[in-house]
Short mmCIF file of C-alpha atoms and ligand atoms in Angstrom, two decimals:
data_model
loop_
_atom_site.label_atom_id
_atom_site.label_comp_id
_atom_site.label_asym_id
_atom_site.label_seq_id
_atom_site.Cartn_x
_atom_site.Cartn_y
_atom_site.Cartn_z
CA MET A 6 -179.42 71.12 21.53
CA SER A 7 -182.46 70.03 19.65
CA PHE A 8 -182.26 66.83 17.73
CA ALA A 9 -183.98 68.54 14.81
CA PHE A 10 -181.52 71.40 14.94
CA ALA A 11 -178.62 68.97 15.32
CA SER A 12 -179.60 67.07 12.21
CA ASN A 13 -180.05 70.31 10.27
CA LEU A 14 -176.62 71.42 11.42
CA PHE A 15 -175.03 68.06 10.57
CA HIS A 16 -176.76 68.18 7.24
CA ALA A 17 -175.21 71.56 6.52
CA ILE A 18 -171.84 70.36 7.82
CA ALA A 19 -171.92 67.27 5.64
CA LEU A 20 -172.90 69.23 2.53
CA GLU A 21 -170.13 71.70 3.24
CA ALA A 22 -167.61 68.91 3.70
CA HIS A 23 -168.78 67.34 0.47
CA SER A 24 -168.46 70.63 -1.40
CA LEU A 25 -164.88 70.98 -0.15
CA GLY A 26 -164.12 67.99 -2.36
CA LYS A 27 -161.81 66.41 0.17
CA GLY A 28 -163.33 62.97 -0.14
CA VAL A 29 -164.77 63.53 3.29
CA LEU A 30 -167.86 61.52 2.55
CA ALA A 31 -166.16 58.86 0.50
CA GLY A 32 -164.90 55.43 1.40
CA ASP A 33 -166.79 54.82 4.59
CA GLU A 34 -170.18 53.74 5.82
CA ILE A 35 -171.75 57.09 4.93
CA ALA A 36 -170.80 56.62 1.31
CA ALA A 37 -172.44 53.19 1.37
CA LYS A 38 -175.59 54.55 2.96
CA LEU A 39 -175.69 57.50 0.55
CA ALA A 40 -175.25 55.21 -2.43
CA SER A 41 -178.11 52.97 -1.34
CA GLY A 42 -180.59 55.77 -0.46
CA SER A 43 -183.14 57.40 -2.75
CA GLY A 44 -183.58 61.08 -3.72
CA ASP A 45 -180.92 63.73 -4.33
CA LEU A 46 -177.76 64.07 -2.23
CA ALA A 47 -179.37 66.50 0.21
CA ALA A 48 -182.34 64.20 0.81
CA ARG A 49 -180.12 61.16 1.26
CA LEU A 50 -177.85 63.01 3.68
CA LYS A 51 -180.83 64.09 5.72
CA ALA A 52 -181.94 60.48 5.99
CA VAL A 53 -178.46 59.38 7.13
CA LEU A 54 -178.24 62.19 9.68
CA THR A 55 -181.50 61.66 11.45
CA ASP A 56 -179.89 59.13 13.75
CA PRO A 57 -176.88 59.51 16.05
CA ALA A 58 -175.01 56.73 14.23
CA GLY A 59 -175.13 58.84 11.05
CA GLN A 60 -173.85 61.86 12.97
CA ARG A 61 -170.99 59.80 14.40
CA SER A 62 -170.10 58.63 10.89
CA VAL A 63 -169.95 62.19 9.58
CA PHE A 64 -167.68 63.22 12.43
CA ALA A 65 -165.47 60.15 11.93
CA SER A 66 -164.94 61.24 8.32
CA LEU A 67 -164.29 64.83 9.32
CA ARG A 68 -161.75 63.78 11.96
CA ALA A 69 -159.92 61.73 9.34
CA PHE A 70 -160.06 64.11 6.38
CA ALA A 71 -160.95 67.66 7.50
CA PRO A 72 -160.82 67.97 11.31
CA ASN A 73 -161.39 71.73 11.29
CA ILE A 74 -163.58 73.27 8.60
CA ALA A 75 -164.11 77.02 8.19
CA THR A 76 -166.86 78.25 5.89
CA ASP A 77 -168.51 81.57 5.08
CA LYS A 78 -171.90 79.95 5.53
CA THR A 79 -173.86 80.89 8.63
CA PHE A 80 -175.99 78.17 10.22
CA VAL A 81 -177.31 80.21 13.17
CA THR A 82 -179.67 83.16 12.94
CA ALA A 83 -180.80 83.46 16.57
CA TYR A 84 -177.47 84.95 17.69
CA PRO A 85 -175.49 87.44 15.55
CA CYS A 86 -172.58 85.74 13.77
CA ASP A 87 -170.83 85.61 10.44
CA GLY A 88 -169.53 82.31 9.06
CA SER A 89 -169.00 78.99 10.80
CA VAL A 90 -166.18 76.73 11.91
CA ILE A 91 -166.58 73.05 12.76
CA VAL A 92 -164.07 71.55 15.17
CA THR A 93 -163.92 67.79 15.72
CA LEU A 94 -160.75 66.62 17.53
CA THR A 95 -160.50 66.50 21.34
CA ALA A 96 -157.45 68.78 21.55
CA ASP A 97 -159.10 71.44 19.37
CA VAL A 98 -162.51 71.19 21.05
CA ARG A 99 -160.80 71.74 24.40
CA GLU A 100 -158.69 74.56 22.95
CA VAL A 101 -161.78 76.45 21.76
CA LEU A 102 -163.57 76.03 25.08
CA ASP A 103 -160.42 77.02 27.03
CA ARG A 104 -159.72 80.22 25.06
CA GLN A 105 -162.29 82.46 26.76
CA ASP A 106 -160.82 85.66 25.31
CA ASP A 107 -161.02 84.45 21.71
CA PHE A 108 -164.25 82.41 21.82
CA GLU A 109 -167.15 83.93 23.74
CA VAL A 110 -170.47 82.56 24.96
CA VAL A 111 -173.34 84.11 23.04
CA TYR A 112 -176.37 83.58 25.25
CA GLU A 113 -176.43 87.03 26.92
CA PRO A 114 -179.27 88.70 24.92
CA ARG A 115 -181.66 85.82 25.49
CA MET A 116 -180.63 85.43 29.15
CA ARG A 117 -181.53 89.10 29.61
CA LYS A 118 -184.91 88.59 27.95
CA ILE A 119 -185.60 85.67 30.30
CA THR A 120 -184.81 87.66 33.46
CA GLY A 121 -186.28 90.91 32.10
CA GLY A 122 -182.90 92.68 32.50
CA PRO A 123 -179.81 91.16 34.12
CA ASN A 124 -177.51 88.58 32.57
CA PHE A 125 -177.05 85.07 34.07
CA PHE A 126 -173.55 83.69 34.61
CA LEU A 127 -173.70 81.23 31.70
CA GLY A 128 -174.19 84.28 29.48
CA MET A 129 -171.14 86.07 30.92
CA GLN A 130 -167.53 86.07 29.82
CA ASP A 131 -164.95 85.26 32.49
CA GLY A 132 -164.34 88.15 34.91
CA ALA A 133 -165.35 89.50 38.29
CA GLU A 134 -169.10 89.40 37.62
CA TYR A 135 -169.01 85.80 36.37
CA GLN A 136 -166.86 84.67 39.28
CA LEU A 137 -169.02 86.45 41.87
CA ASN A 138 -172.29 84.99 40.63
CA ALA A 139 -170.99 81.46 40.04
CA SER A 140 -169.27 81.45 43.44
CA ILE A 141 -172.24 82.65 45.46
CA MET A 142 -174.39 80.01 43.80
CA ARG A 143 -171.80 77.42 44.85
CA LEU A 144 -172.29 78.61 48.44
CA ALA A 145 -176.04 78.20 48.09
CA ALA A 146 -175.90 74.83 46.27
CA GLN A 147 -173.14 72.93 48.02
CA ARG A 148 -171.47 69.77 46.77
CA GLY A 149 -172.25 67.79 49.93
CA ASP A 150 -175.97 68.32 49.28
CA VAL A 151 -175.81 65.86 46.41
CA VAL A 152 -175.21 62.91 48.72
CA ASP A 153 -177.14 64.27 51.70
CA ILE A 154 -180.27 65.59 49.99
CA VAL A 155 -180.48 65.16 46.21
CA VAL A 156 -179.72 61.45 45.83
CA PRO A 157 -181.85 60.08 48.71
CA LYS A 158 -184.85 62.10 47.52
CA ALA A 159 -184.38 61.08 43.88
CA ARG A 160 -183.95 57.43 44.81
CA ASP A 161 -187.13 57.42 46.94
CA ALA A 162 -189.20 59.24 44.33
CA ALA A 163 -188.00 56.92 41.54
CA ARG A 164 -188.76 53.81 43.64
CA ARG A 165 -192.31 55.04 44.31
CA ILE A 166 -192.92 55.92 40.66
CA VAL A 167 -191.53 52.67 39.28
CA ALA A 168 -193.56 50.63 41.81
CA ALA A 169 -196.70 52.39 40.57
CA HIS A 170 -195.92 51.45 36.93
CA PRO A 171 -194.85 47.79 37.13
CA HIS A 172 -195.41 46.75 33.50
CA GLU A 173 -195.27 49.83 31.29
CA ILE A 174 -193.79 53.29 31.84
CA ASP A 175 -193.68 56.37 29.62
CA LEU A 176 -190.40 57.73 30.97
CA PRO A 177 -190.56 61.50 30.30
CA GLN A 178 -194.19 61.69 31.37
CA VAL A 179 -193.91 59.98 34.74
CA LEU A 180 -190.27 59.48 35.75
CA THR A 181 -187.39 61.34 34.09
CA THR A 182 -188.87 64.86 34.19
CA VAL A 183 -190.74 64.32 37.45
CA VAL A 184 -187.73 63.40 39.59
CA PRO A 185 -185.67 66.49 38.63
CA ALA A 186 -188.77 68.69 38.96
CA LEU A 187 -189.20 67.34 42.50
CA MET A 188 -185.54 68.26 43.07
CA VAL A 189 -186.31 71.83 41.97
CA ARG A 190 -189.25 72.00 44.39
CA GLU A 191 -187.74 70.22 47.39
CA TYR A 192 -184.00 70.92 47.17
CA PHE A 193 -183.83 74.18 45.20
CA GLY A 194 -186.87 75.33 47.23
CA VAL A 195 -189.12 76.53 44.39
CA ASP A 196 -192.13 74.79 45.94
CA THR A 197 -194.54 77.48 44.74
CA ALA A 198 -194.82 75.86 41.29
CA SER A 199 -196.31 72.45 40.47
CA VAL A 200 -194.26 69.64 38.91
CA PRO A 201 -196.13 69.83 35.55
CA ASP A 202 -195.69 73.63 35.41
CA LEU A 203 -191.97 73.39 36.17
CA VAL A 204 -191.52 70.76 33.47
CA GLU A 205 -193.41 72.79 30.87
CA TRP A 206 -191.80 76.13 31.71
CA THR A 207 -188.21 74.92 31.88
CA THR A 208 -188.47 72.85 28.72
CA ALA A 209 -189.71 75.89 26.76
CA MET A 210 -187.07 78.21 28.23
CA PHE A 211 -184.21 75.75 27.64
CA TRP A 212 -185.36 75.26 24.05
CA TYR A 213 -185.35 79.02 23.50
CA LEU A 214 -181.94 79.64 25.07
CA PHE A 215 -179.93 76.77 23.62
CA ALA A 216 -181.74 74.94 20.85
CA ASP A 217 -183.73 77.55 18.92
CA LEU A 218 -180.84 78.60 16.75
CA GLN A 219 -183.07 79.69 13.89
CA GLY A 220 -184.91 82.24 16.09
CA ASP A 221 -188.50 80.99 15.93
CA PRO A 222 -190.82 83.76 17.26
CA VAL A 223 -193.32 81.19 18.58
CA VAL A 224 -190.58 79.55 20.67
CA GLU A 225 -189.57 82.97 22.00
CA SER A 226 -193.02 84.15 22.98
CA LYS A 227 -193.81 80.90 24.81
CA ALA A 228 -190.44 80.94 26.62
CA LEU A 229 -190.84 84.55 27.72
CA ASP A 230 -194.38 83.96 28.95
CA TYR A 231 -193.16 81.00 31.01
CA ALA A 232 -190.12 82.96 32.22
CA GLY A 233 -192.49 85.54 33.76
CA ARG A 234 -194.43 82.79 35.52
CA CYS A 235 -191.28 81.06 36.72
CA LEU A 236 -189.79 84.30 38.08
CA SER A 237 -193.06 84.98 39.93
CA ALA A 238 -192.97 81.49 41.44
CA ILE A 239 -189.38 82.05 42.61
CA ASP A 240 -190.34 85.46 44.07
CA ALA A 241 -193.29 83.85 45.87
CA ALA A 242 -191.02 81.14 47.30
CA ILE A 243 -188.59 83.81 48.56
CA ALA A 244 -191.44 85.82 50.09
CA ARG A 245 -192.76 82.70 51.81
CA LEU A 246 -189.31 81.92 53.15
CA ASP A 247 -188.89 85.48 54.44
CA ALA A 248 -192.25 85.27 56.21
CA ASN A 249 -191.56 81.83 57.62
CA PRO A 250 -187.85 81.03 57.73
CA GLY A 251 -188.16 77.51 59.26
CA GLY A 252 -188.11 74.26 57.31
CA PRO A 253 -185.42 72.11 55.71
CA VAL A 254 -182.23 73.33 54.01
CA THR A 255 -182.82 74.45 50.41
CA VAL A 256 -180.74 76.38 47.89
CA LEU A 257 -183.16 79.30 48.20
CA LYS A 258 -182.95 79.26 51.96
CA ARG A 259 -179.14 79.44 51.87
CA ALA A 260 -179.36 82.21 49.25
CA ALA A 261 -181.71 84.20 51.51
CA ALA A 262 -179.34 83.74 54.46
CA LEU A 263 -176.42 84.95 52.33
CA ARG A 264 -178.49 87.94 51.20
CA ASP A 265 -179.29 88.78 54.83
CA ALA A 266 -175.59 88.51 55.66
CA GLY A 267 -174.90 91.07 52.91
CA ALA A 268 -173.30 88.74 50.32
CA GLY A 269 -172.85 90.56 47.01
CA GLY A 270 -174.89 89.21 44.11
CA PHE A 271 -177.94 88.32 46.19
CA GLY A 272 -179.30 91.85 46.70
CA GLY A 273 -182.51 93.01 44.94
CA ALA A 274 -183.53 90.52 42.28
CA GLY A 275 -180.14 88.77 42.54
CA ILE A 276 -181.51 85.57 44.06
CA ARG A 277 -184.26 85.02 41.54
CA ASN A 278 -182.08 85.83 38.52
CA ASN A 279 -179.38 83.40 39.62
CA MET A 280 -181.98 80.85 40.59
CA ILE A 281 -183.86 80.81 37.29
CA GLY A 282 -180.69 79.80 35.43
CA LEU A 283 -180.30 76.76 37.65
CA VAL A 284 -183.96 75.85 37.37
CA ILE A 285 -183.90 76.05 33.54
CA GLY A 286 -180.80 73.83 33.33
CA ALA A 287 -182.04 71.05 35.56
CA ILE A 288 -185.18 69.39 34.24
CA PRO A 289 -185.26 68.82 30.44
CA THR A 290 -181.55 67.99 30.37
CA ILE A 291 -181.63 65.27 33.02
CA SER A 292 -184.75 63.79 31.44
CA LYS A 293 -183.24 63.74 27.96
CA ALA A 294 -180.02 62.20 29.28
CA CYS A 295 -181.93 59.35 30.95
CA VAL A 296 -184.06 58.75 27.84
CA GLN A 297 -181.12 58.76 25.42
CA ALA A 298 -178.94 56.54 27.61
CA LEU A 299 -181.68 53.93 27.90
CA ASP A 300 -182.43 54.20 24.18
CA VAL A 301 -178.77 53.36 23.43
CA LEU A 302 -178.81 50.46 25.93
CA LEU A 303 -181.90 48.97 24.30
CA ASP A 304 -179.80 48.70 21.14
CA HIS A 305 -177.01 46.95 23.15
CA PRO A 306 -178.82 44.06 24.89
CA ASP A 307 -175.63 42.77 26.55
CA MET A 308 -174.98 46.17 28.14
CA LEU A 309 -178.61 46.55 29.13
CA ALA A 310 -178.41 43.15 30.86
CA GLN A 311 -175.26 44.29 32.70
CA ALA A 312 -176.96 47.52 33.76
CA GLN A 313 -180.01 45.61 34.98
CA ALA A 314 -177.80 43.16 36.94
CA ALA A 315 -175.91 46.08 38.56
CA ALA A 316 -179.22 47.78 39.40
CA ALA A 317 -180.60 44.55 40.92
CA ARG A 318 -177.68 44.52 43.38
CA GLY A 319 -178.17 48.25 44.04
CA ASP A 320 -174.81 49.22 42.55
CA GLU A 321 -175.53 52.78 41.36
CA LYS A 322 -171.86 53.39 40.54
CA ALA A 323 -171.79 50.50 38.06
CA VAL A 324 -175.17 51.59 36.66
CA GLY A 325 -173.74 55.09 36.20
CA ALA A 326 -170.64 53.82 34.36
CA ILE A 327 -172.89 52.03 31.85
CA LEU A 328 -175.33 54.95 31.44
CA PHE A 329 -172.56 57.51 30.90
CA GLU A 330 -170.86 55.29 28.34
CA ALA A 331 -174.24 54.96 26.61
CA LEU A 332 -174.56 58.77 26.61
CA ARG A 333 -171.16 59.05 24.91
CA PHE A 334 -172.84 57.49 21.86
CA ASN A 335 -175.75 59.96 21.99
CA PRO A 336 -175.08 62.91 24.32
CA VAL A 337 -177.77 65.48 25.15
CA ASN A 338 -175.86 68.15 23.22
CA PRO A 339 -173.47 66.97 20.48
CA VAL A 340 -171.84 70.39 19.96
CA ILE A 341 -171.03 73.43 22.09
CA TYR A 342 -170.90 76.75 20.27
CA ARG A 343 -168.88 79.91 20.78
CA ARG A 344 -168.38 83.10 18.71
CA ALA A 345 -164.89 84.29 17.72
CA THR A 346 -164.14 87.72 19.22
CA ARG A 347 -161.27 88.42 16.80
CA ASP A 348 -159.45 86.95 13.80
CA CYS A 349 -157.40 84.09 15.17
CA GLU A 350 -156.17 80.56 14.56
CA ILE A 351 -156.83 77.21 16.20
CA ALA A 352 -154.52 74.20 16.27
CA SER A 353 -151.58 76.46 15.44
CA GLY A 354 -148.41 74.67 14.41
CA THR A 355 -150.25 71.53 13.27
CA THR A 356 -151.24 70.40 9.79
CA ARG A 357 -154.87 71.07 10.73
CA ALA A 358 -154.28 74.72 11.76
CA CYS A 359 -157.42 76.68 10.92
CA GLN A 360 -157.99 80.43 10.48
CA VAL A 361 -161.07 81.71 12.28
CA LYS A 362 -162.62 85.02 11.29
CA LYS A 363 -163.99 87.46 13.88
CA GLY A 364 -167.70 86.81 14.32
CA ALA A 365 -167.63 83.21 13.13
CA MET A 366 -169.70 80.72 15.14
CA VAL A 367 -167.41 77.91 16.20
CA PHE A 368 -169.09 74.54 16.72
CA ALA A 369 -166.87 72.46 18.99
CA SER A 370 -168.22 68.93 18.78
CA ASN A 371 -168.03 67.19 22.11
CA LEU A 372 -169.69 64.14 20.48
CA SER A 373 -166.84 63.94 17.99
CA ALA A 374 -164.20 64.57 20.69
CA MET A 375 -165.48 61.58 22.65
CA PHE A 376 -164.68 59.35 19.63
CA ASP A 377 -161.21 60.74 18.91
CA ALA A 378 -158.83 57.76 18.89
CA ALA A 379 -155.92 60.03 19.85
CA VAL A 380 -157.45 60.35 23.31
CA VAL A 381 -160.07 57.62 23.66
CA ASP A 382 -158.97 53.96 23.56
CA ASP A 383 -160.86 51.83 21.07
CA PRO A 384 -163.51 54.57 20.76
CA ASP A 385 -166.14 52.56 18.91
CA ALA A 386 -166.25 49.91 21.64
CA PHE A 387 -168.80 50.14 24.45
CA ARG A 388 -166.62 50.05 27.58
CA THR A 389 -167.28 50.90 31.18
CA ASP A 390 -163.67 51.28 32.34
CA ARG A 391 -162.96 54.62 30.68
CA PRO A 392 -161.35 57.47 32.64
CA TRP A 393 -163.95 60.11 33.51
CA ASP A 394 -162.03 62.92 31.82
CA ILE A 395 -162.68 61.56 28.32
CA TYR A 396 -166.39 62.27 28.78
CA ILE A 397 -167.62 65.70 27.65
CA LEU A 398 -171.30 65.09 28.42
CA TRP A 399 -172.17 68.51 29.86
CA GLY A 400 -169.61 71.01 28.69
CA TYR A 401 -165.96 71.63 29.39
CA GLY A 402 -163.81 74.44 30.81
CA LEU A 403 -165.08 77.58 32.53
CA HIS A 404 -168.75 77.04 31.72
CA ARG A 405 -168.79 73.30 32.37
CA CYS A 406 -172.18 72.43 33.79
CA PHE A 407 -172.92 73.77 37.26
CA GLY A 408 -174.92 70.58 37.84
CA ASP A 409 -171.95 68.28 37.06
CA ALA A 410 -171.94 66.53 40.46
CA ILE A 411 -175.75 66.40 40.54
CA ASN A 412 -175.92 64.82 37.08
CA ARG A 413 -173.35 62.14 37.91
CA ALA A 414 -175.35 61.10 40.96
CA ILE A 415 -179.01 61.73 40.13
CA ILE A 416 -179.05 59.98 36.74
CA PRO A 417 -178.01 56.58 38.17
CA ALA A 418 -180.11 57.15 41.30
CA LEU A 419 -183.29 57.70 39.34
CA MET A 420 -182.62 55.01 36.73
CA THR A 421 -181.57 52.22 39.13
CA PRO A 422 -185.09 51.43 40.40
CA LEU A 423 -186.32 51.22 36.80
CA LEU A 424 -183.45 48.97 35.70
CA ALA A 425 -183.67 46.80 38.82
CA GLY A 426 -186.83 44.91 37.83
CA ALA A 427 -187.58 42.31 35.16
CA PRO A 428 -185.92 42.74 31.74
CA LEU A 429 -186.92 45.94 29.95
CA ALA A 430 -187.91 46.18 26.30
CA ARG A 431 -189.23 48.88 23.99
CA ALA A 432 -193.02 49.23 23.72
CA ASP A 433 -194.30 48.25 20.27
CA GLY A 434 -194.13 50.74 17.42
CA ALA A 435 -193.39 54.44 17.71
CA ALA A 436 -194.15 54.49 21.44
CA GLY A 437 -190.99 52.45 22.04
CA ARG A 438 -188.76 55.16 20.52
CA PRO A 439 -188.11 58.65 21.98
CA ASP A 440 -190.31 61.07 20.03
CA ALA A 441 -188.51 63.82 18.10
CA GLU A 442 -191.42 66.28 17.89
CA THR A 443 -189.58 68.78 20.10
CA PRO A 444 -185.94 69.08 21.20
CA PHE A 445 -186.81 67.16 24.37
CA PRO A 446 -188.50 63.77 24.16
CA GLN A 447 -192.04 63.87 25.55
CA HIS A 448 -192.70 60.15 25.24
CA PHE A 449 -190.65 56.96 25.36
CA THR A 450 -192.41 53.88 26.65
CA VAL A 451 -190.66 50.77 27.89
CA VAL A 452 -192.32 47.55 29.05
CA ARG A 453 -191.42 44.43 31.01
C1 LIG B 180 -177.64 65.75 32.10
C2 LIG B 180 -178.04 66.96 32.46
C3 LIG B 180 -177.36 68.21 31.99
C4 LIG B 180 -176.74 68.49 30.81
C5 LIG B 180 -176.59 67.57 29.60
C6 LIG B 180 -176.24 69.85 30.89
C7 LIG B 180 -175.51 70.48 29.89
C8 LIG B 180 -174.79 71.64 30.10
C9 LIG B 180 -173.81 72.19 29.18
C10 LIG B 180 -173.43 71.59 27.83
C11 LIG B 180 -173.33 73.33 29.72
C12 LIG B 180 -172.26 74.25 29.12
C13 LIG B 180 -172.85 75.17 28.08
C14 LIG B 180 -171.77 75.96 27.35
O1 LIG B 180 -170.58 75.86 27.68
O2 LIG B 180 -172.13 76.68 26.39
C15 LIG B 180 -174.00 73.52 30.99
C16 LIG B 180 -173.80 74.60 31.83
C17 LIG B 180 -174.60 74.86 32.92
N1 LIG B 180 -175.53 74.03 33.48
FE1 LIG B 180 -176.00 72.15 32.87
N2 LIG B 180 -176.60 70.38 32.10
C18 LIG B 180 -177.28 69.42 32.81
C19 LIG B 180 -177.79 69.55 34.10
C20 LIG B 180 -177.79 70.71 34.83
C21 LIG B 180 -178.34 70.86 36.15
C22 LIG B 180 -178.97 69.73 36.98
C23 LIG B 180 -178.17 72.16 36.52
C24 LIG B 180 -178.56 72.85 37.80
C25 LIG B 180 -178.13 72.40 38.96
C26 LIG B 180 -177.48 72.82 35.44
C27 LIG B 180 -177.10 74.15 35.40
C28 LIG B 180 -176.12 74.65 34.55
C29 LIG B 180 -175.54 75.98 34.71
C30 LIG B 180 -175.92 77.01 35.75
C31 LIG B 180 -174.57 76.10 33.70
C32 LIG B 180 -173.64 77.29 33.46
C33 LIG B 180 -172.31 77.03 34.11
C34 LIG B 180 -171.34 78.19 33.95
O3 LIG B 180 -171.55 79.06 33.10
O4 LIG B 180 -170.35 78.21 34.70
N3 LIG B 180 -177.27 71.92 34.42
N4 LIG B 180 -174.87 72.48 31.20
#
């Protein structure tokens, strides 16, 4: 989700909470910040909400005073909906994402525009078609590949890149988008597109599908143009594979073998339509995760030092524990949204039970859930000994990220060579902060 969109959404949420008159914004650090700011309430809220700490404060207040808010206001125009519900506690976030029949994914129309017809499994409700497509892709992209193929390649590429930039590195430009784009070329098998093209195409398509909730026609036309080019590149890679079936194992190669063996879901344009969904998900997300995790660590010098010490001894597991805890404070997407398919209720039988109207967009905040003291010990502390199941960094339930195992391994693998050298610091001025021009940081320079 775009940072800009997220702050607009949080702004609307905070105003709504304020208008409910439940004291939601009183008596905590937000109130202090609001009191000391200049301009009207809306302007001051916007200022508070432009950083993740402000967003965490809003959610802390909501969890305490109004954990589930339903309003007639509609914050999303890109997907049809009517009204909004904001859900902040872990149990309720999980409940929304577990109740497939009551809360549906909305992405189908845009998925169809991207492929020029068929849906992709993230845009499908649970059922035979979802299960078939997700399962055949699991046969093509196997779990063991992460250790055998993805991590060694990412580690080597990151080492080479970091060695070539010993003193100063603009992460999204040379490292954090490049390594996942190389994964798309060399492991997925889409080697008919260049790294810069893959980065540009996937960033625009991801923006359109998940972050452009106000339906900007410029975002759509760019995404659809790039979708056409990306589909052609995938078709060309399949044609090349069919003409010359040798070479290393790739996801595409396995998909072609499954197609030849008559596996359902891979006939006709099945391979390319399943493949483009994976390609779109892989590059801007991994890059943004790396950027945001390091950005958080630079504000926690003790944790950064621990991460650098772990990297120096080549301990990717320890590096990962620190990076994922950092991401808890600023995850790539702070909310996951679903549309209610019928009038229903969440958190039934509790004091926070909330009526949800058919058509309402339900924003389940995974950021908030990861700070819920009912589930997370000492949530405001930065700790690296947390159980993995408290993290909701890339979805939860049926649609939890297909790249889950890849993300857990590739993020530490590509960041360890960077962290392993001399102490890192932000570059001076704006260059040393992730830019917020687009939903995905394009620049973030660190020095040593
Ligand atoms: C840190 C990096 C990543 C983040 C933050 C991320 C985030 C997410 C989130 C939040 C969802 C669930 C969306 C929802 O429920 O509405 C999701 C699903 C998905 N992601 Fe990722 N993702 C990442 C990396 C990847 C990678 C590397 C791939 C490709 C291998 C990928 C492919 C997918 C697919 C195909 C789905 C749909 C799963 C389904 O419907 O069953 N993602 N991702």
